[in-house]
Each structure stands twice: as C-alpha cells, then as structure tokens.
Amino acid sequence: MSIKYSEDHEWIQVDGDIATVGITQHAQDALGDVVFVELPEVGKSYAQKDTAGVVESVKAAADVYMPVSGEIVEVNQALVDEPSLANSDPMGAGWFFKVRLSQPDEMAALMDEAAYKAFTG
C-alpha cells in the first residue's frame, strides 16, 4: 500500500475503497506539541479540500483538510484522548480518520513521497 501526500500536509493510505488519513511528520514538526484534536463526524461526507477537522498545538491551530472526497467511516478516538499521538507517531497510531473513497481518481493528483519531500524541501 502506497502513501500519498497533499499540499496541505495530510498523508493518505488506501486499502481497497477505504483510506486512512493523518497529518505528516512535516506538519507535526511545524505545529509543535499537539494539545487538542477535533475530528469529523462518522457518516458525514466531504468533498476534496473540505475542512474535516482541527489540530491545535501550543504554537498554532490548523485545519485538517480532506485529501480526497468521501464518507467518514471511522475516527481515531485514541487521538482525541491523547492528542500527543499526532507528534509521537503521526504516520501510525496518530492517524486522524478513515474515509470511504467516493472519487478514487482524485488520488492521482496527490504527491508520492519523493514529490512531497521536494515540495517541503
């Protein structure tokens, strides 16, 4: 399973028609210590680039955007209970939500790891 990246610093990993979404290592580095996370509502559908949540740190607050269109099928309750997971394991236990893809072709517009590294330079 390959991971893709958005210009808004979200990562997305697709397994079948379900994708897991979180913030990138770069995003959590820029934010600093995450103290609060607001996640989307399960069952709600979003279009690509819609605001789907909020992440707040000691330094700043940032919106979490949908890298693809779809319906939220699961949120990471552990992250709500322990927001620091976004710092300690942003690409693993610190995932934000899972979405059922409604427009899988949108994945083609996202960056692979090499392109994202060049983008964040």
Tab-separated table of N, CA, C and O in Angstrom:
chain	number	residue	atom	x	y	z
A	1	MET	N	0.856	-1.187	0.000
A	1	MET	CA	0.000	0.000	0.000
A	1	MET	C	0.898	1.245	0.000
A	1	MET	O	1.741	1.399	0.868
A	2	SER	N	0.674	2.078	-0.979
A	2	SER	CA	1.495	3.282	-1.045
A	2	SER	C	0.805	4.436	-0.312
A	2	SER	O	-0.413	4.458	-0.174
A	3	ILE	N	1.631	5.345	0.145
A	3	ILE	CA	1.127	6.528	0.836
A	3	ILE	C	1.272	7.710	-0.102
A	3	ILE	O	2.289	7.865	-0.775
A	4	LYS	N	0.233	8.535	-0.164
A	4	LYS	CA	0.258	9.766	-0.956
A	4	LYS	C	0.158	10.950	-0.003
A	4	LYS	O	-0.240	10.801	1.153
A	5	TYR	N	0.496	12.118	-0.515
A	5	TYR	CA	0.551	13.324	0.315
A	5	TYR	C	-0.159	14.477	-0.377
A	5	TYR	O	-0.104	14.612	-1.593
A	6	SER	N	-0.795	15.344	0.444
A	6	SER	CA	-1.460	16.529	-0.109
A	6	SER	C	-0.600	17.764	0.123
A	6	SER	O	0.297	17.762	0.968
A	7	GLU	N	-0.898	18.817	-0.608
A	7	GLU	CA	-0.198	20.090	-0.414
A	7	GLU	C	-0.530	20.703	0.941
A	7	GLU	O	0.141	21.617	1.392
A	8	ASP	N	-1.594	20.198	1.583
A	8	ASP	CA	-1.997	20.693	2.908
A	8	ASP	C	-1.364	19.876	4.035
A	8	ASP	O	-1.751	20.006	5.190
A	9	HIS	N	-0.426	18.988	3.676
A	9	HIS	CA	0.358	18.205	4.638
A	9	HIS	C	-0.440	17.116	5.341
A	9	HIS	O	-0.225	16.827	6.505
A	10	GLU	N	-1.369	16.519	4.595
A	10	GLU	CA	-2.012	15.299	5.061
A	10	GLU	C	-1.410	14.127	4.287
A	10	GLU	O	-1.019	14.276	3.137
A	11	TRP	N	-1.359	12.967	4.942
A	11	TRP	CA	-0.992	11.736	4.244
A	11	TRP	C	-2.243	10.884	4.124
A	11	TRP	O	-3.177	11.022	4.903
A	12	ILE	N	-2.254	10.019	3.116
A	12	ILE	CA	-3.399	9.141	2.889
A	12	ILE	C	-2.884	7.803	2.387
A	12	ILE	O	-2.019	7.750	1.519
A	13	GLN	N	-3.401	6.743	2.994
A	13	GLN	CA	-3.027	5.387	2.602
A	13	GLN	C	-4.308	4.629	2.303
A	13	GLN	O	-5.196	4.535	3.152
A	14	VAL	N	-4.412	4.094	1.089
A	14	VAL	CA	-5.641	3.443	0.637
A	14	VAL	C	-5.513	1.927	0.744
A	14	VAL	O	-4.484	1.351	0.381
A	15	ASP	N	-6.572	1.311	1.250
A	15	ASP	CA	-6.684	-0.143	1.297
A	15	ASP	C	-8.076	-0.470	0.760
A	15	ASP	O	-9.070	-0.282	1.458
A	16	GLY	N	-8.148	-0.921	-0.485
A	16	GLY	CA	-9.445	-1.144	-1.131
A	16	GLY	C	-10.107	0.197	-1.393
A	16	GLY	O	-9.533	1.061	-2.044
A	17	ASP	N	-11.334	0.389	-0.854
A	17	ASP	CA	-12.012	1.682	-1.048
A	17	ASP	C	-11.986	2.523	0.228
A	17	ASP	O	-12.660	3.541	0.326
A	18	ILE	N	-11.200	2.088	1.233
A	18	ILE	CA	-11.076	2.826	2.495
A	18	ILE	C	-9.670	3.419	2.589
A	18	ILE	O	-8.682	2.721	2.359
A	19	ALA	N	-9.604	4.690	2.938
A	19	ALA	CA	-8.316	5.357	3.079
A	19	ALA	C	-8.162	5.885	4.497
A	19	ALA	O	-9.104	6.418	5.081
A	20	THR	N	-6.963	5.733	5.042
A	20	THR	CA	-6.620	6.281	6.354
A	20	THR	C	-5.895	7.602	6.119
A	20	THR	O	-5.036	7.691	5.243
A	21	VAL	N	-6.256	8.620	6.909
A	21	VAL	CA	-5.712	9.974	6.730
A	21	VAL	C	-5.124	10.472	8.048
A	21	VAL	O	-5.688	10.239	9.123
A	22	GLY	N	-4.008	11.179	7.949
A	22	GLY	CA	-3.398	11.814	9.112
A	22	GLY	C	-2.574	13.011	8.662
A	22	GLY	O	-2.564	13.355	7.483
A	23	ILE	N	-1.897	13.631	9.602
A	23	ILE	CA	-1.011	14.744	9.251
A	23	ILE	C	0.412	14.209	9.119
A	23	ILE	O	0.786	13.234	9.761
A	24	THR	N	1.197	14.855	8.289
A	24	THR	CA	2.547	14.385	8.014
A	24	THR	C	3.529	14.743	9.132
A	24	THR	O	3.248	15.598	9.980
A	25	GLN	N	4.674	14.106	9.076
A	25	GLN	CA	5.768	14.424	10.003
A	25	GLN	C	6.120	15.905	9.882
A	25	GLN	O	6.328	16.589	10.881
A	26	HIS	N	6.144	16.411	8.654
A	26	HIS	CA	6.445	17.831	8.416
A	26	HIS	C	5.429	18.726	9.130
A	26	HIS	O	5.800	19.714	9.768
A	27	ALA	N	4.145	18.374	9.037
A	27	ALA	CA	3.091	19.173	9.665
A	27	ALA	C	3.241	19.174	11.180
A	27	ALA	O	3.148	20.226	11.822
A	28	GLN	N	3.478	18.012	11.758
A	28	GLN	CA	3.581	17.959	13.220
A	28	GLN	C	4.842	18.666	13.692
A	28	GLN	O	4.849	19.273	14.747
A	29	ASP	N	5.921	18.620	12.891
A	29	ASP	CA	7.134	19.378	13.231
A	29	ASP	C	6.838	20.877	13.273
A	29	ASP	O	7.287	21.591	14.168
A	30	ALA	N	6.075	21.345	12.287
A	30	ALA	CA	5.741	22.774	12.207
A	30	ALA	C	4.801	23.198	13.339
A	30	ALA	O	4.926	24.306	13.866
A	31	LEU	N	3.881	22.317	13.716
A	31	LEU	CA	2.909	22.644	14.757
A	31	LEU	C	3.514	22.634	16.158
A	31	LEU	O	3.137	23.430	17.000
A	32	GLY	N	4.420	21.720	16.408
A	32	GLY	CA	4.913	21.537	17.775
A	32	GLY	C	3.971	20.631	18.545
A	32	GLY	O	3.221	19.851	17.960
A	33	ASP	N	3.986	20.737	19.866
A	33	ASP	CA	3.225	19.820	20.720
A	33	ASP	C	1.722	19.968	20.518
A	33	ASP	O	1.140	21.006	20.840
A	34	VAL	N	1.094	18.924	19.996
A	34	VAL	CA	-0.351	18.919	19.756
A	34	VAL	C	-1.072	18.712	21.082
A	34	VAL	O	-0.757	17.796	21.840
A	35	VAL	N	-2.044	19.594	21.358
A	35	VAL	CA	-2.766	19.539	22.630
A	35	VAL	C	-4.260	19.260	22.470
A	35	VAL	O	-4.934	18.923	23.432
A	36	PHE	N	-4.782	19.397	21.247
A	36	PHE	CA	-6.216	19.191	21.026
A	36	PHE	C	-6.447	18.797	19.576
A	36	PHE	O	-5.809	19.345	18.666
A	37	VAL	N	-7.364	17.856	19.364
A	37	VAL	CA	-7.725	17.429	18.017
A	37	VAL	C	-9.241	17.363	17.932
A	37	VAL	O	-9.892	16.811	18.818
A	38	GLU	N	-9.782	17.949	16.887
A	38	GLU	CA	-11.221	17.836	16.601
A	38	GLU	C	-11.356	17.045	15.314
A	38	GLU	O	-10.806	17.438	14.281
A	39	LEU	N	-12.065	15.931	15.388
A	39	LEU	CA	-12.195	15.037	14.242
A	39	LEU	C	-13.581	15.140	13.623
A	39	LEU	O	-14.526	15.581	14.280
A	40	PRO	N	-13.709	14.735	12.360
A	40	PRO	CA	-15.025	14.812	11.700
A	40	PRO	C	-15.997	13.790	12.265
A	40	PRO	O	-15.612	12.875	12.996
A	41	GLU	N	-17.238	13.948	11.890
A	41	GLU	CA	-18.311	13.075	12.363
A	41	GLU	C	-18.419	11.850	11.465
A	41	GLU	O	-18.436	11.973	10.229
A	42	VAL	N	-18.470	10.675	12.062
A	42	VAL	CA	-18.646	9.439	11.294
A	42	VAL	C	-19.981	9.515	10.549
A	42	VAL	O	-20.990	9.943	11.102
A	43	GLY	N	-19.962	9.123	9.276
A	43	GLY	CA	-21.172	9.146	8.452
A	43	GLY	C	-21.305	10.402	7.614
A	43	GLY	O	-22.121	10.448	6.698
A	44	LYS	N	-20.511	11.415	7.915
A	44	LYS	CA	-20.582	12.658	7.161
A	44	LYS	C	-19.697	12.558	5.923
A	44	LYS	O	-18.605	11.993	5.976
A	45	SER	N	-20.174	13.116	4.817
A	45	SER	CA	-19.400	13.111	3.579
A	45	SER	C	-18.791	14.485	3.330
A	45	SER	O	-19.383	15.507	3.668
A	46	TYR	N	-17.608	14.463	2.752
A	46	TYR	CA	-16.867	15.680	2.455
A	46	TYR	C	-16.354	15.634	1.028
A	46	TYR	O	-16.075	14.558	0.496
A	47	ALA	N	-16.183	16.810	0.446
A	47	ALA	CA	-15.532	16.920	-0.854
A	47	ALA	C	-14.040	17.125	-0.633
A	47	ALA	O	-13.608	17.570	0.429
A	48	GLN	N	-13.263	16.798	-1.658
A	48	GLN	CA	-11.821	17.027	-1.585
A	48	GLN	C	-11.554	18.485	-1.220
A	48	GLN	O	-12.210	19.386	-1.726
A	49	LYS	N	-10.614	18.708	-0.322
A	49	LYS	CA	-10.174	20.017	0.166
A	49	LYS	C	-11.110	20.656	1.189
A	49	LYS	O	-10.833	21.728	1.699
A	50	ASP	N	-12.245	20.000	1.519
A	50	ASP	CA	-13.096	20.494	2.609
A	50	ASP	C	-12.335	20.397	3.929
A	50	ASP	O	-11.503	19.506	4.112
A	51	THR	N	-12.656	21.283	4.860
A	51	THR	CA	-12.102	21.195	6.212
A	51	THR	C	-12.825	20.068	6.946
A	51	THR	O	-14.051	20.071	7.045
A	52	ALA	N	-12.054	19.095	7.447
A	52	ALA	CA	-12.655	17.937	8.100
A	52	ALA	C	-12.306	17.848	9.584
A	52	ALA	O	-12.814	16.989	10.287
A	53	GLY	N	-11.453	18.736	10.050
A	53	GLY	CA	-11.079	18.689	11.453
A	53	GLY	C	-10.140	19.824	11.789
A	53	GLY	O	-9.814	20.654	10.933
A	54	VAL	N	-9.714	19.834	13.042
A	54	VAL	CA	-8.808	20.873	13.526
A	54	VAL	C	-7.765	20.209	14.406
A	54	VAL	O	-8.069	19.284	15.150
A	55	VAL	N	-6.550	20.698	14.296
A	55	VAL	CA	-5.492	20.259	15.191
A	55	VAL	C	-4.899	21.507	15.837
A	55	VAL	O	-4.630	22.492	15.149
A	56	GLU	N	-4.796	21.490	17.155
A	56	GLU	CA	-4.262	22.644	17.877
A	56	GLU	C	-3.013	22.227	18.631
A	56	GLU	O	-2.965	21.146	19.223
A	57	SER	N	-2.030	23.114	18.593
A	57	SER	CA	-0.789	22.865	19.323
A	57	SER	C	-0.534	24.044	20.245
A	57	SER	O	-1.301	25.008	20.276
A	58	VAL	N	0.573	23.971	20.972
A	58	VAL	CA	0.937	25.084	21.844
A	58	VAL	C	1.284	26.323	21.016
A	58	VAL	O	1.187	27.435	21.503
A	59	LYS	N	1.623	26.124	19.735
A	59	LYS	CA	2.028	27.234	18.861
A	59	LYS	C	0.892	27.782	17.993
A	59	LYS	O	0.848	28.973	17.733
A	60	ALA	N	0.024	26.892	17.504
A	60	ALA	CA	-0.941	27.313	16.486
A	60	ALA	C	-2.097	26.331	16.378
A	60	ALA	O	-2.043	25.237	16.922
A	61	ALA	N	-3.116	26.747	15.655
A	61	ALA	CA	-4.210	25.851	15.284
A	61	ALA	C	-4.208	25.741	13.766
A	61	ALA	O	-3.894	26.709	13.073
A	62	ALA	N	-4.543	24.571	13.262
A	62	ALA	CA	-4.562	24.361	11.819
A	62	ALA	C	-5.746	23.484	11.454
A	62	ALA	O	-6.134	22.591	12.215
A	63	ASP	N	-6.312	23.760	10.293
A	63	ASP	CA	-7.379	22.910	9.788
A	63	ASP	C	-6.779	21.630	9.216
A	63	ASP	O	-5.647	21.618	8.731
A	64	VAL	N	-7.551	20.569	9.282
A	64	VAL	CA	-7.203	19.315	8.630
A	64	VAL	C	-8.149	19.197	7.441
A	64	VAL	O	-9.363	19.263	7.605
A	65	TYR	N	-7.589	19.051	6.249
A	65	TYR	CA	-8.378	19.035	5.024
A	65	TYR	C	-8.526	17.625	4.482
A	65	TYR	O	-7.686	16.760	4.716
A	66	MET	N	-9.603	17.414	3.742
A	66	MET	CA	-9.834	16.131	3.088
A	66	MET	C	-8.926	16.030	1.861
A	66	MET	O	-9.049	16.842	0.948
A	67	PRO	N	-8.036	15.050	1.815
A	67	PRO	CA	-7.202	14.895	0.620
A	67	PRO	C	-7.987	14.318	-0.559
A	67	PRO	O	-7.593	14.470	-1.707
A	68	VAL	N	-9.104	13.664	-0.267
A	68	VAL	CA	-9.987	13.087	-1.286
A	68	VAL	C	-11.433	13.212	-0.822
A	68	VAL	O	-11.692	13.393	0.358
A	69	SER	N	-12.360	13.073	-1.751
A	69	SER	CA	-13.786	13.095	-1.409
A	69	SER	C	-14.212	11.744	-0.851
A	69	SER	O	-13.703	10.708	-1.283
A	70	GLY	N	-15.154	11.781	0.087
A	70	GLY	CA	-15.676	10.526	0.595
A	70	GLY	C	-16.427	10.692	1.893
A	70	GLY	O	-16.631	11.793	2.392
A	71	GLU	N	-16.838	9.541	2.435
A	71	GLU	CA	-17.616	9.489	3.679
A	71	GLU	C	-16.724	8.995	4.814
A	71	GLU	O	-16.003	8.002	4.676
A	72	ILE	N	-16.792	9.688	5.942
A	72	ILE	CA	-16.026	9.291	7.124
A	72	ILE	C	-16.622	7.996	7.675
A	72	ILE	O	-17.815	7.928	7.969
A	73	VAL	N	-15.792	6.961	7.798
A	73	VAL	CA	-16.274	5.678	8.306
A	73	VAL	C	-15.732	5.357	9.700
A	73	VAL	O	-16.270	4.499	10.395
A	74	GLU	N	-14.667	6.065	10.116
A	74	GLU	CA	-14.091	5.825	11.443
A	74	GLU	C	-13.219	7.012	11.823
A	74	GLU	O	-12.608	7.635	10.956
A	75	VAL	N	-13.189	7.331	13.105
A	75	VAL	CA	-12.265	8.347	13.615
A	75	VAL	C	-11.407	7.710	14.696
A	75	VAL	O	-11.795	6.706	15.296
A	76	ASN	N	-10.249	8.284	14.927
A	76	ASN	CA	-9.301	7.736	15.896
A	76	ASN	C	-9.580	8.320	17.281
A	76	ASN	O	-9.053	9.366	17.638
A	77	GLN	N	-10.404	7.632	18.048
A	77	GLN	CA	-10.764	8.111	19.386
A	77	GLN	C	-9.539	8.194	20.291
A	77	GLN	O	-9.451	9.068	21.149
A	78	ALA	N	-8.573	7.315	20.091
A	78	ALA	CA	-7.348	7.349	20.902
A	78	ALA	C	-6.621	8.683	20.727
A	78	ALA	O	-6.017	9.204	21.666
A	79	LEU	N	-6.710	9.255	19.528
A	79	LEU	CA	-6.061	10.539	19.254
A	79	LEU	C	-6.764	11.683	19.993
A	79	LEU	O	-6.116	12.604	20.481
A	80	VAL	N	-8.082	11.604	20.090
A	80	VAL	CA	-8.844	12.607	20.844
A	80	VAL	C	-8.438	12.549	22.317
A	80	VAL	O	-8.219	13.574	22.961
A	81	ASP	N	-8.320	11.320	22.836
A	81	ASP	CA	-7.961	11.118	24.240
A	81	ASP	C	-6.502	11.468	24.521
A	81	ASP	O	-6.160	11.899	25.619
A	82	GLU	N	-5.650	11.277	23.519
A	82	GLU	CA	-4.203	11.514	23.675
A	82	GLU	C	-3.660	12.215	22.420
A	82	GLU	O	-3.038	11.587	21.564
A	83	PRO	N	-3.909	13.536	22.303
A	83	PRO	CA	-3.519	14.274	21.099
A	83	PRO	C	-2.028	14.194	20.776
A	83	PRO	O	-1.636	14.337	19.617
A	84	SER	N	-1.201	13.916	21.766
A	84	SER	CA	0.243	13.843	21.529
A	84	SER	C	0.629	12.698	20.584
A	84	SER	O	1.744	12.678	20.065
A	85	LEU	N	-0.288	11.760	20.325
A	85	LEU	CA	-0.019	10.712	19.335
A	85	LEU	C	0.266	11.318	17.966
A	85	LEU	O	1.003	10.736	17.167
A	86	ALA	N	-0.307	12.489	17.690
A	86	ALA	CA	-0.048	13.169	16.414
A	86	ALA	C	1.421	13.568	16.304
A	86	ALA	O	1.948	13.717	15.199
A	87	ASN	N	2.087	13.760	17.450
A	87	ASN	CA	3.516	14.081	17.464
A	87	ASN	C	4.380	12.827	17.497
A	87	ASN	O	5.329	12.696	16.731
A	88	SER	N	4.033	11.902	18.387
A	88	SER	CA	4.896	10.749	18.608
A	88	SER	C	4.825	9.728	17.478
A	88	SER	O	5.803	9.042	17.206
A	89	ASP	N	3.685	9.625	16.797
A	89	ASP	CA	3.531	8.624	15.737
A	89	ASP	C	2.545	9.130	14.674
A	89	ASP	O	1.492	8.533	14.468
A	90	PRO	N	2.887	10.237	14.000
A	90	PRO	CA	1.928	10.849	13.070
A	90	PRO	C	1.541	9.948	11.894
A	90	PRO	O	0.441	10.054	11.377
A	91	MET	N	2.430	9.045	11.491
A	91	MET	CA	2.155	8.186	10.341
A	91	MET	C	1.618	6.811	10.767
A	91	MET	O	1.418	5.942	9.932
A	92	GLY	N	1.398	6.644	12.078
A	92	GLY	CA	0.909	5.355	12.579
A	92	GLY	C	-0.254	5.537	13.522
A	92	GLY	O	-1.373	5.846	13.098
A	93	ALA	N	-0.002	5.380	14.831
A	93	ALA	CA	-1.060	5.456	15.843
A	93	ALA	C	-1.729	6.822	15.893
A	93	ALA	O	-2.831	6.954	16.410
A	94	GLY	N	-1.083	7.848	15.323
A	94	GLY	CA	-1.643	9.195	15.325
A	94	GLY	C	-2.509	9.516	14.116
A	94	GLY	O	-2.751	10.680	13.819
A	95	TRP	N	-3.003	8.489	13.418
A	95	TRP	CA	-3.908	8.742	12.282
A	95	TRP	C	-5.159	9.472	12.765
A	95	TRP	O	-5.516	9.420	13.933
A	96	PHE	N	-5.817	10.198	11.858
A	96	PHE	CA	-6.966	11.026	12.229
A	96	PHE	C	-8.308	10.359	11.928
A	96	PHE	O	-9.161	10.265	12.795
A	97	PHE	N	-8.514	9.927	10.687
A	97	PHE	CA	-9.796	9.331	10.325
A	97	PHE	C	-9.648	8.424	9.122
A	97	PHE	O	-8.630	8.445	8.435
A	98	LYS	N	-10.706	7.616	8.898
A	98	LYS	CA	-10.770	6.754	7.725
A	98	LYS	C	-11.963	7.191	6.895
A	98	LYS	O	-13.015	7.542	7.433
A	99	VAL	N	-11.765	7.161	5.593
A	99	VAL	CA	-12.782	7.653	4.664
A	99	VAL	C	-13.011	6.625	3.562
A	99	VAL	O	-12.069	5.989	3.088
A	100	ARG	N	-14.286	6.432	3.200
A	100	ARG	CA	-14.619	5.588	2.048
A	100	ARG	C	-14.567	6.487	0.815
A	100	ARG	O	-15.303	7.464	0.718
A	101	LEU	N	-13.684	6.152	-0.106
A	101	LEU	CA	-13.482	6.989	-1.292
A	101	LEU	C	-14.727	7.029	-2.165
A	101	LEU	O	-15.285	5.990	-2.499
A	102	SER	N	-15.141	8.233	-2.536
A	102	SER	CA	-16.252	8.358	-3.486
A	102	SER	C	-15.729	8.705	-4.881
A	102	SER	O	-16.423	8.510	-5.861
A	103	GLN	N	-14.494	9.212	-4.958
A	103	GLN	CA	-13.876	9.575	-6.245
A	103	GLN	C	-12.416	9.110	-6.237
A	103	GLN	O	-11.507	9.929	-6.093
A	104	PRO	N	-12.180	7.803	-6.375
A	104	PRO	CA	-10.814	7.274	-6.271
A	104	PRO	C	-9.824	7.926	-7.233
A	104	PRO	O	-8.633	7.970	-6.954
A	105	ASP	N	-10.320	8.448	-8.364
A	105	ASP	CA	-9.420	9.084	-9.337
A	105	ASP	C	-8.735	10.332	-8.770
A	105	ASP	O	-7.722	10.783	-9.296
A	106	GLU	N	-9.266	10.895	-7.677
A	106	GLU	CA	-8.626	12.059	-7.051
A	106	GLU	C	-7.247	11.726	-6.494
A	106	GLU	O	-6.406	12.610	-6.327
A	107	MET	N	-7.000	10.456	-6.225
A	107	MET	CA	-5.698	10.033	-5.697
A	107	MET	C	-4.566	10.392	-6.663
A	107	MET	O	-3.449	10.674	-6.240
A	108	ALA	N	-4.870	10.398	-7.958
A	108	ALA	CA	-3.839	10.663	-8.969
A	108	ALA	C	-3.226	12.054	-8.839
A	108	ALA	O	-2.082	12.276	-9.236
A	109	ALA	N	-3.975	13.000	-8.265
A	109	ALA	CA	-3.486	14.369	-8.139
A	109	ALA	C	-2.587	14.567	-6.917
A	109	ALA	O	-1.954	15.611	-6.779
A	110	LEU	N	-2.524	13.562	-6.048
A	110	LEU	CA	-1.723	13.688	-4.831
A	110	LEU	C	-0.271	13.309	-5.106
A	110	LEU	O	0.041	12.646	-6.082
A	111	MET	N	0.616	13.741	-4.215
A	111	MET	CA	2.048	13.525	-4.404
A	111	MET	C	2.504	12.204	-3.811
A	111	MET	O	1.995	11.782	-2.770
A	112	ASP	N	3.504	11.592	-4.454
A	112	ASP	CA	4.164	10.456	-3.828
A	112	ASP	C	5.225	11.000	-2.865
A	112	ASP	O	5.404	12.213	-2.743
A	113	GLU	N	5.920	10.102	-2.183
A	113	GLU	CA	6.858	10.537	-1.148
A	113	GLU	C	7.965	11.438	-1.710
A	113	GLU	O	8.313	12.455	-1.113
A	114	ALA	N	8.512	11.088	-2.858
A	114	ALA	CA	9.596	11.887	-3.451
A	114	ALA	C	9.107	13.293	-3.804
A	114	ALA	O	9.798	14.288	-3.534
A	115	ALA	N	7.917	13.374	-4.383
A	115	ALA	CA	7.365	14.689	-4.750
A	115	ALA	C	7.063	15.512	-3.497
A	115	ALA	O	7.300	16.726	-3.473
A	116	TYR	N	6.558	14.853	-2.449
A	116	TYR	CA	6.269	15.581	-1.208
A	116	TYR	C	7.547	16.095	-0.559
A	116	TYR	O	7.596	17.228	-0.072
A	117	LYS	N	8.594	15.267	-0.560
A	117	LYS	CA	9.877	15.719	0.005
A	117	LYS	C	10.399	16.928	-0.757
A	117	LYS	O	10.924	17.859	-0.160
A	118	ALA	N	10.262	16.917	-2.084
A	118	ALA	CA	10.692	18.064	-2.893
A	118	ALA	C	9.822	19.278	-2.586
A	118	ALA	O	10.312	20.397	-2.489
A	119	PHE	N	8.514	19.067	-2.388
A	119	PHE	CA	7.560	20.131	-2.099
A	119	PHE	C	7.880	20.807	-0.762
A	119	PHE	O	7.805	22.033	-0.635
A	120	THR	N	8.251	20.004	0.238
A	120	THR	CA	8.519	20.560	1.559
A	120	THR	C	9.970	21.018	1.705
A	120	THR	O	10.310	21.715	2.673
A	121	GLY	N	10.788	20.602	0.739
A	121	GLY	CA	12.170	20.991	0.562
A	121	GLY	C	12.931	21.362	1.763
A	121	GLY	O	13.810	22.060	1.944
